[in-house]
Coordinates of C-alpha atoms in Angstrom, one line a residue:
X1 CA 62.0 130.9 5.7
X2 CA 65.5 131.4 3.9
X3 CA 67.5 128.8 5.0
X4 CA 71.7 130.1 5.6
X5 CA 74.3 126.9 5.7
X6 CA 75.5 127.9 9.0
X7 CA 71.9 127.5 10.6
X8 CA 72.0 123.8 8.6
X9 CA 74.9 122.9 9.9
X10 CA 74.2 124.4 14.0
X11 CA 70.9 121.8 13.7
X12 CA 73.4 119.3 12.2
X13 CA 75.7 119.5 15.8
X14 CA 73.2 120.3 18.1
X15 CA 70.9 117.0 16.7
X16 CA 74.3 115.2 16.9
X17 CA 75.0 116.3 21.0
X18 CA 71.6 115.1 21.7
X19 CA 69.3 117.5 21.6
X20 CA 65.4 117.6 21.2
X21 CA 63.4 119.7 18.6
X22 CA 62.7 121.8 20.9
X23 CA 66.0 122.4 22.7
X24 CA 66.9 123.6 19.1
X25 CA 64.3 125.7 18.4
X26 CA 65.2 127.4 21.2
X27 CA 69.0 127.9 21.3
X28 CA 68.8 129.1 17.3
X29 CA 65.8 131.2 17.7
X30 CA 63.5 130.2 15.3
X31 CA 60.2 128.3 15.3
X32 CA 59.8 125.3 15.9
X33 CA 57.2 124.0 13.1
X34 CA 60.2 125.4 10.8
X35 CA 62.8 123.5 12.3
X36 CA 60.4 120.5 12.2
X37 CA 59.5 121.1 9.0
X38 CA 63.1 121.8 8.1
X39 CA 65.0 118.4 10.1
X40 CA 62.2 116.5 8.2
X41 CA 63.4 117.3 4.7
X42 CA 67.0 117.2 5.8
X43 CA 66.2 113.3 7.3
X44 CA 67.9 115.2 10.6
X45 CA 67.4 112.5 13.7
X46 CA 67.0 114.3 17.0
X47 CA 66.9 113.2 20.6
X48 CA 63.4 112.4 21.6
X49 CA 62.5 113.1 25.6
X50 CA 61.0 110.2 25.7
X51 CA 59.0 107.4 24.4
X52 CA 55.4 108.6 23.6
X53 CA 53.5 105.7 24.0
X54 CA 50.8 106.9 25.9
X55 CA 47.8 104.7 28.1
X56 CA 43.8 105.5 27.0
X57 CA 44.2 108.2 30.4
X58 CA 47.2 110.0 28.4
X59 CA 49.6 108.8 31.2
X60 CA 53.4 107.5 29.6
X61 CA 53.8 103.4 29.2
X62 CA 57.6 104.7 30.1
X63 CA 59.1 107.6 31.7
X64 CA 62.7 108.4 32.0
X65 CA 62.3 109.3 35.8
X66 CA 64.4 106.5 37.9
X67 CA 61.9 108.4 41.0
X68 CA 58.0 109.2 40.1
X69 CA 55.5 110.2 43.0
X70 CA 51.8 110.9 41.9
X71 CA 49.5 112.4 43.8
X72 CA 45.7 112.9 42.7
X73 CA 44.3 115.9 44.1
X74 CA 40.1 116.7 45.2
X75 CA 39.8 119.2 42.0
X76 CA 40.8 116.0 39.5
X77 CA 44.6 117.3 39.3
X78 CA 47.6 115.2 39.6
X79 CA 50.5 116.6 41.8
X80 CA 53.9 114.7 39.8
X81 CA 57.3 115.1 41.2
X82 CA 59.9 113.5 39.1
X83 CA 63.8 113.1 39.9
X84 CA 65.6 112.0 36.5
X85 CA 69.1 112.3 35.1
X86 CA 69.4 113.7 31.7
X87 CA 72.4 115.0 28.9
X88 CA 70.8 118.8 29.0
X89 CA 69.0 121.5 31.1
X90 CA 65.0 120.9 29.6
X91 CA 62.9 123.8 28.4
X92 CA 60.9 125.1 31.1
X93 CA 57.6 125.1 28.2
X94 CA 54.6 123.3 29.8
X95 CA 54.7 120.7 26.8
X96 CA 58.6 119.6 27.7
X97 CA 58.0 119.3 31.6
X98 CA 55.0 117.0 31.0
X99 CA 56.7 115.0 28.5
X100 CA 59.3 114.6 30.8
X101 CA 56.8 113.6 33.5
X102 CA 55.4 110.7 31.5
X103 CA 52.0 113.2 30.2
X104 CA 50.6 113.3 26.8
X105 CA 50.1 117.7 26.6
X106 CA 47.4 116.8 24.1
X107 CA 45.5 115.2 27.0
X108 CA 46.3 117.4 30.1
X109 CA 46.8 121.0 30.8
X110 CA 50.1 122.0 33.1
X111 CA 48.5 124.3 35.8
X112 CA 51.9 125.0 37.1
X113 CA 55.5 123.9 36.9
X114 CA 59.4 124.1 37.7
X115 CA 62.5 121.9 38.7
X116 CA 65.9 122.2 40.2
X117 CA 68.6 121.2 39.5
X118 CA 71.4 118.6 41.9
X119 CA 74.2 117.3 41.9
X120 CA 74.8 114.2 42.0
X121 CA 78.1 111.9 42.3
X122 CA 78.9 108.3 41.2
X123 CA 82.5 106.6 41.2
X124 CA 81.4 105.5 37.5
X125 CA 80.4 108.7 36.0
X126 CA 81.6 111.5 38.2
X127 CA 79.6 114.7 39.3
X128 CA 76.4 114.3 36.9
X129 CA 73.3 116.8 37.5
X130 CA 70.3 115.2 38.5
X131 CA 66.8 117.2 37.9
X132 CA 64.0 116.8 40.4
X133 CA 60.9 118.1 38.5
X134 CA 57.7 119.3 39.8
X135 CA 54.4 119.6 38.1
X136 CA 50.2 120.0 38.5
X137 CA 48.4 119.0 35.4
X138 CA 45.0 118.0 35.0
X139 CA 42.8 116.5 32.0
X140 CA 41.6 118.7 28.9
X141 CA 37.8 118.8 28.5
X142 CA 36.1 120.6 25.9
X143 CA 37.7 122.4 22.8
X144 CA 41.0 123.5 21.7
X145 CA 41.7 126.6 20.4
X146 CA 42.7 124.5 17.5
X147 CA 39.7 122.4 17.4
X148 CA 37.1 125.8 17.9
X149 CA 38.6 127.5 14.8
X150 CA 38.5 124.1 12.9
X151 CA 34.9 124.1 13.8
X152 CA 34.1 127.6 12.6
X153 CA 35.6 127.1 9.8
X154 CA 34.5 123.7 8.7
X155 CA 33.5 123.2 5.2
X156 CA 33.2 127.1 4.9
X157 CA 32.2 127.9 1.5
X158 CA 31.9 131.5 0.0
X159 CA 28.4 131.9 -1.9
X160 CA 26.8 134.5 -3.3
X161 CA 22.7 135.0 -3.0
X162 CA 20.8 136.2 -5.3
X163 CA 17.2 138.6 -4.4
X164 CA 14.1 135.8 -5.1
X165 CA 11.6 137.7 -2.9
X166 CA 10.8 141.1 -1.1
X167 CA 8.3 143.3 0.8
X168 CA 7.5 146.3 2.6
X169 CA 7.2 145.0 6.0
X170 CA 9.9 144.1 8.8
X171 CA 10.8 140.7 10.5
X172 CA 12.1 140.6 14.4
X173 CA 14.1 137.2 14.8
X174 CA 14.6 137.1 18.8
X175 CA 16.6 133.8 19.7
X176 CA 17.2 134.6 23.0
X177 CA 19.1 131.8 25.4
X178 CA 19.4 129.2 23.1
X179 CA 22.7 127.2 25.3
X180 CA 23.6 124.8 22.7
X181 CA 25.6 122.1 24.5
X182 CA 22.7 121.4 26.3
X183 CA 20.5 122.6 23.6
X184 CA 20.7 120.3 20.4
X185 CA 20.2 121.2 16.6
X186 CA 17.9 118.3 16.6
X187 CA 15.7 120.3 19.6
X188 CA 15.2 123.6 17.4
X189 CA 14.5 121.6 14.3
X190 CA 10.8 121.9 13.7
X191 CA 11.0 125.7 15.2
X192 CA 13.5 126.4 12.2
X193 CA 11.3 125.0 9.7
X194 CA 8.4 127.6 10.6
X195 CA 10.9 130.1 10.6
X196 CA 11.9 129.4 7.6
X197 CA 8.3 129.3 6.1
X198 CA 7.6 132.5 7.7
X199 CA 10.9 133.7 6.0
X200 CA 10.4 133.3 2.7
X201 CA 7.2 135.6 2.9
X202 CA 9.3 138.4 1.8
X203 CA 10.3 141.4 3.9
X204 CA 11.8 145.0 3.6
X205 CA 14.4 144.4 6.6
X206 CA 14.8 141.5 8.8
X207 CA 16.7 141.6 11.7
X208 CA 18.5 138.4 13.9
X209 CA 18.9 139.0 17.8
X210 CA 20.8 136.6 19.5
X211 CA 20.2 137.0 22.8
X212 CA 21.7 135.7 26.1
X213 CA 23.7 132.3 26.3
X214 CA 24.4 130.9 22.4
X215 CA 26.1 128.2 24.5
X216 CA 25.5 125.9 27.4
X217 CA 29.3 127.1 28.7
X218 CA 31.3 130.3 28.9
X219 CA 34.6 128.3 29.0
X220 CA 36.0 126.0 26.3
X221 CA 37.8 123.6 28.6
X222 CA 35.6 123.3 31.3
X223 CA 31.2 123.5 32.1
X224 CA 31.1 126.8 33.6
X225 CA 29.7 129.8 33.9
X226 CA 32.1 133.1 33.7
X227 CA 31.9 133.1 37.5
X228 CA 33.0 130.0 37.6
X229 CA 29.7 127.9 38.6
X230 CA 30.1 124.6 37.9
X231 CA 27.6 123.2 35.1
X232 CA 26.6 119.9 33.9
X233 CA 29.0 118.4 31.4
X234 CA 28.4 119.5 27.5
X235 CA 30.1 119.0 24.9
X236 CA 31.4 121.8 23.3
X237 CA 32.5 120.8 20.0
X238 CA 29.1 119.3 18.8
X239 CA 27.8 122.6 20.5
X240 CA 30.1 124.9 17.8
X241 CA 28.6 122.7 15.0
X242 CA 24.7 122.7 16.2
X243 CA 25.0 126.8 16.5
X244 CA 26.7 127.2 12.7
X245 CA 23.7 124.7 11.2
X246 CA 21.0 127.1 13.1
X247 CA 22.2 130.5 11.1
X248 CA 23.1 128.3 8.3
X249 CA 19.8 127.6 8.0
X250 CA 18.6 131.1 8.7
X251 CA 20.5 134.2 7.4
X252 CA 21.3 133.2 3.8
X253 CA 17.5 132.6 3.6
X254 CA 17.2 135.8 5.0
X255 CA 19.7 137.3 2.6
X256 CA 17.5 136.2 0.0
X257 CA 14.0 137.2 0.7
X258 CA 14.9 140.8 2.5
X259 CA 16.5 144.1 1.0
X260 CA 18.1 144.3 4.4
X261 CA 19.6 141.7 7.3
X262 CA 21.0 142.7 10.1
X263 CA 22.2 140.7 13.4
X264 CA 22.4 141.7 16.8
X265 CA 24.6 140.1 19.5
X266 CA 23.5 140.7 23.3
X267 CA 24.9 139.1 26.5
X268 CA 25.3 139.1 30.0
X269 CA 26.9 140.1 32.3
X270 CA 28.4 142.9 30.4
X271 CA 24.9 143.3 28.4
X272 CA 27.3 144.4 25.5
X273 CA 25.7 144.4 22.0
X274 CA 27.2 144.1 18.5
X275 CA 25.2 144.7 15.4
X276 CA 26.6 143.4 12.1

């Protein structure tokens, strides 16, 4: 991004009137890993919502709310109304209002939130607004979109195979339900071995079907199934890594000892398929 002097100098005043990163962002319109990125080089200090020193349950050590009621709800959520004074209107973003709240958004998940705004009077400091904010959150579980794509793409090298071995005869794969997450790498491990063996016997075409669940759970945050039954708890990272080391383990040897590898994808409930 090409930096003008009058965009420096707007993130000069608004850091100066007390601003956050955020509030920034937003009022110049640009990003806000570029302002980050930017106010970093620059040594630009801005107004921080609050102090993030955060408990092992991701709840805030300190809030800025002079009035905080907490209710914990039968699903696990927390109902949070907070009444606080502050220099600006905040963002309405899910990551501010938690903040605000006292919640680490890297721990919990806003399932809805607003505020309004009051005002209030003091013989010291006059007609001030006061903000009464109101939020649901509830704890992350599972993966991240962040922290799925980091596990796809973990250590992903580009190789290319070379032909050791072929025949005139074809090889069905089926893998059908395998629900890793509940299902471990260590389970399927002397099954892959004879696979393997049975592999490297050469073949004209082999073809991989994946059929049914790959994983234990059709959500990332939560155990369920698409319908929303709940499952026993899995965990969904390891689950990523277990499935990669199974077709690591099987289609470059497959590549190798075939003129031909295909894969076919089929699940429920749609009982769509995709070949690649």
């Amino acid at each position: 991004m090409q930096w003008t002097d009058e965009q420096i100098g707007d993130i000069r005043k608004l850091a100066s009137e007390g601003f956050t990163r955020r509030e920034t962002a937003d009022k110049l319109g640009i990003s806000y890993d570029a302002l980050q990125g930017k106010a970093r080089r620059l040594r630009i200090e801005f107004q921080k919502p609050l102090k993030n020193e955060y408990d092992s349950d991701g709840t805030n050590r300190e809030t800025p709310s002079a009035d905080r009621k907490v209710a914990l709800n039968a699903d696990g959520s927390q109902t949070v109304t907070a009444l606080m004074r502050l220099k600006h209107e905040p963002n309405k973003d899910p990551r501010t209002l938690m903040e605000l709240c006292g919640y680490d958004p890297d721990k919990f998940e806003m399932v809805l939130g607003d505020y309004k705004v009051y005002e209030q009077h003091s013989t010291e400091d006059g007609t001030v607004p006061q903000y009464s904010i109101h939020i649901r959150v509830k704890p992350k579980q599972g993966l991240s979109i962040n922290e799925m794509a980091e596990a796809f793409n973990d250590k992903i090298i580009p190789v290319n195979y070379g032909m050791k071995k072929s025949g005139d005869r074809n090889l069905v794969i089926p893998l059908p339900d395998l629900h890793f997450g509940w299902t471990t790498f260590a389970d399927l491990k002397d099954m892959v071995s004879q696979l393997r063996e049975i592999i490297m016997d050469g073949y004209n075409e082999i073809v991989i079907e994946q059929l049914g669940d790959l994983f234990h759970s059709d959500q990332i945050h939560v155990t369920q199934t698409v319908r929303g039954t709940q499952l026993d708890h899995a965990n969904m990272r390891q689950a990523f890594h277990d499935a990669v080391k199974l077709f690591d383990q099987i289609i470059p040897l497959a590549i190798e000892y075939s003129n031909h590898v295909s894969m076919t994808a089929i699940w429920q409930p749609t009982g769509a398929v995709h070949t690649c």
